[in-house]
Short mmCIF file of C-alpha atoms in Angstrom, two decimals:
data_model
loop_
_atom_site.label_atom_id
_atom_site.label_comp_id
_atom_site.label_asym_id
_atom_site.label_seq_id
_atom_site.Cartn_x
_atom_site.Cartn_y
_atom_site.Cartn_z
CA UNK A 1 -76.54 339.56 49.05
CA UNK A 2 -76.92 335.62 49.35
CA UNK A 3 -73.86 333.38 49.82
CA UNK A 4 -71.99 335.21 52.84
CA UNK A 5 -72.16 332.52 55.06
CA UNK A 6 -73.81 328.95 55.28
CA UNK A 7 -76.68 330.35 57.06
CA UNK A 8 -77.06 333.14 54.75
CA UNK A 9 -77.68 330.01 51.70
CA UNK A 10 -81.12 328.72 53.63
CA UNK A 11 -82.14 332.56 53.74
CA UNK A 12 -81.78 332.37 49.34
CA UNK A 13 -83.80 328.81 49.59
CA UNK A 14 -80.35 327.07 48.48
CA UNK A 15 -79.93 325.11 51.41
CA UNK A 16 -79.68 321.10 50.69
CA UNK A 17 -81.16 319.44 53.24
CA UNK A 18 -79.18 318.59 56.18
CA UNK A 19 -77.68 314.38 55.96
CA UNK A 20 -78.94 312.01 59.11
CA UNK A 21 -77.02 309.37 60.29
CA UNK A 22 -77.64 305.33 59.52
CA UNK A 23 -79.24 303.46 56.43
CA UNK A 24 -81.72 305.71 55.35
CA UNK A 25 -83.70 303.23 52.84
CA UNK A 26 -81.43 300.60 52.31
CA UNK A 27 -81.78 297.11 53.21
CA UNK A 28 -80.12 294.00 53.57
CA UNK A 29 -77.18 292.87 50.87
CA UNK A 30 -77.13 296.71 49.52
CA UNK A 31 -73.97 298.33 48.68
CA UNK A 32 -71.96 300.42 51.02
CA UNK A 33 -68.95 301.27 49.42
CA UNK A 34 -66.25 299.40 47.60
CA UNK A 35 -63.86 298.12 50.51
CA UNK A 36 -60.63 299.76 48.83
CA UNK A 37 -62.61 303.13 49.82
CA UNK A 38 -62.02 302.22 53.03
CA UNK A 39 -58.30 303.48 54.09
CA UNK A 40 -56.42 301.51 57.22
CA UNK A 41 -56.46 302.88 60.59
CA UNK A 42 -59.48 305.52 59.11
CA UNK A 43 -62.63 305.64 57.26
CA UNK A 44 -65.47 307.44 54.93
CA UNK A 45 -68.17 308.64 55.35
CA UNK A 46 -70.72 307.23 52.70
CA UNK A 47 -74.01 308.71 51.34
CA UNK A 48 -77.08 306.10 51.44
CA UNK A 49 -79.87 306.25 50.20
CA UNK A 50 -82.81 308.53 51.82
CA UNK A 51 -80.83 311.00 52.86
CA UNK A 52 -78.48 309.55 55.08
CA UNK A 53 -74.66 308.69 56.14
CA UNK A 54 -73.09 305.29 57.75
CA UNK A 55 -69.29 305.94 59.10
CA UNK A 56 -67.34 302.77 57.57
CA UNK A 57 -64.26 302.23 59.29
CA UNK A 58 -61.09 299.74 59.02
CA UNK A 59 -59.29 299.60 62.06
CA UNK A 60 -56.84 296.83 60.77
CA UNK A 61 -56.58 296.08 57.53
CA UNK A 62 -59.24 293.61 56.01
CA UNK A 63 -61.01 294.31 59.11
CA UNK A 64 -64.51 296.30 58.71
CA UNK A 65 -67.31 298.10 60.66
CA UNK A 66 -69.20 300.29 60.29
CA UNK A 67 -71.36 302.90 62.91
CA UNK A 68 -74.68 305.03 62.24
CA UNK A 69 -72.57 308.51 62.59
CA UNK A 70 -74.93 310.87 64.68
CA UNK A 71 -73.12 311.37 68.01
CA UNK A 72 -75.56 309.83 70.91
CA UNK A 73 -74.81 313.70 72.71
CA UNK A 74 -76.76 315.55 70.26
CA UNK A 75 -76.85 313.40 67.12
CA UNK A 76 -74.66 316.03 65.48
CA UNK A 77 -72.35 314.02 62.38
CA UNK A 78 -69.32 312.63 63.76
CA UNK A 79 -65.57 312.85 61.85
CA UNK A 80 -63.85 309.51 60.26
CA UNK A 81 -61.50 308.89 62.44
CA UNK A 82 -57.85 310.30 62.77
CA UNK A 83 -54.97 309.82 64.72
CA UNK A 84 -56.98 306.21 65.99
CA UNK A 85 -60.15 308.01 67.41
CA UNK A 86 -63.64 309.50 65.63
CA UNK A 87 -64.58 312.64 67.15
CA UNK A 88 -67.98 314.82 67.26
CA UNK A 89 -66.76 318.19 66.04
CA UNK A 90 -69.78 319.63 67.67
CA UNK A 91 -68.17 319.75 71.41
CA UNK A 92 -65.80 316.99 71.22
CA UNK A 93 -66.58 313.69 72.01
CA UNK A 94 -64.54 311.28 70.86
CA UNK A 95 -65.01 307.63 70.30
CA UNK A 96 -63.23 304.00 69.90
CA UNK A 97 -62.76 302.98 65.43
CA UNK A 98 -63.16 299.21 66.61
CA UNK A 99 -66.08 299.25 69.20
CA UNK A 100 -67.67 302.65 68.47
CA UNK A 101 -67.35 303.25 72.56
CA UNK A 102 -67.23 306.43 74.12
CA UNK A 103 -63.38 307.20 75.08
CA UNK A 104 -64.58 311.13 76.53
CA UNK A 105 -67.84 312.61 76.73
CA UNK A 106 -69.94 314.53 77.10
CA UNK A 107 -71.78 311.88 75.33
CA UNK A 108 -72.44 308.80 77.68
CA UNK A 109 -72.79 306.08 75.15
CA UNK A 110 -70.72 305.06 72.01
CA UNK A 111 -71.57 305.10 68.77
CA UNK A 112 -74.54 302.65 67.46
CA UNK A 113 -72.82 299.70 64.89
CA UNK A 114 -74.64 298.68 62.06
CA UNK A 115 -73.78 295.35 60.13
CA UNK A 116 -71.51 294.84 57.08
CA UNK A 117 -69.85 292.13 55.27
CA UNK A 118 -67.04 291.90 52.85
CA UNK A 119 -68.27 290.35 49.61
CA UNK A 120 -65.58 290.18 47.07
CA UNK A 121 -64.77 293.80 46.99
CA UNK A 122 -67.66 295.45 47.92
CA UNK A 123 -68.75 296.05 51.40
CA UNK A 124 -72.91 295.53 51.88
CA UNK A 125 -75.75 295.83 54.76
CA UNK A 126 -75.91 292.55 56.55
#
């Protein structure tokens, strides 16, 4: 019987293939996400294209980043953040919303940033 657990689905050749952090295949001036996605104080995590994920945060309002999400410890998909801090949920790192900077390991370097603008109301790849 197929559908037990998440492991179980790859076993029934239902599993969708596992997200990877950053831009995938877009390129400069391509949508991100529409900046009222974006909550204050947390953030999303959006789907681009090729398979993959960016982390856009806004740490004060009108104030945007955003981080390739693959933790630098294993490259495991990190959580928007909560409570003012993004953590791995793989063994718990946790990292900085505004600088992407390591704030407790076990990884040893923060979290990669990857360049946006604010045009009009959408956010895009600088």
């Amino acid at each position: 019987m197929c559908g037990l657990v998440a492991a179980a689905l790859s076993a029934c050749g239902e599993s969708a293939p596992r997200k990877t952090g950053g831009v995938g295949s877009a390129r400069p001036g391509d949508r991100v996400t529409p900046a009222a996605s974006v909550p204050v104080g947390g953030g999303v995590l959006v789907d681009m294209p090729g398979n993959a994920q960016l982390l856009v945060v806004q740490p004060r309002p009108g104030e945007f980043r955003a981080f390739d999400p693959s933790c630098p410890h294993v490259g495991s998909l990190v959580n928007p953040p909560t409570g003012g801090v993004i953590t791995c949920p793989l063994h718990g790192s946790a990292f900085d919303p505004e600088t992407g900077s390591v704030r407790k390991g076990p990884a040893t370097t923060g979290l990669s940033e990857v360049e946006i603008t604010l045009s009009g109301e959408e956010l895009l790849l600088s």
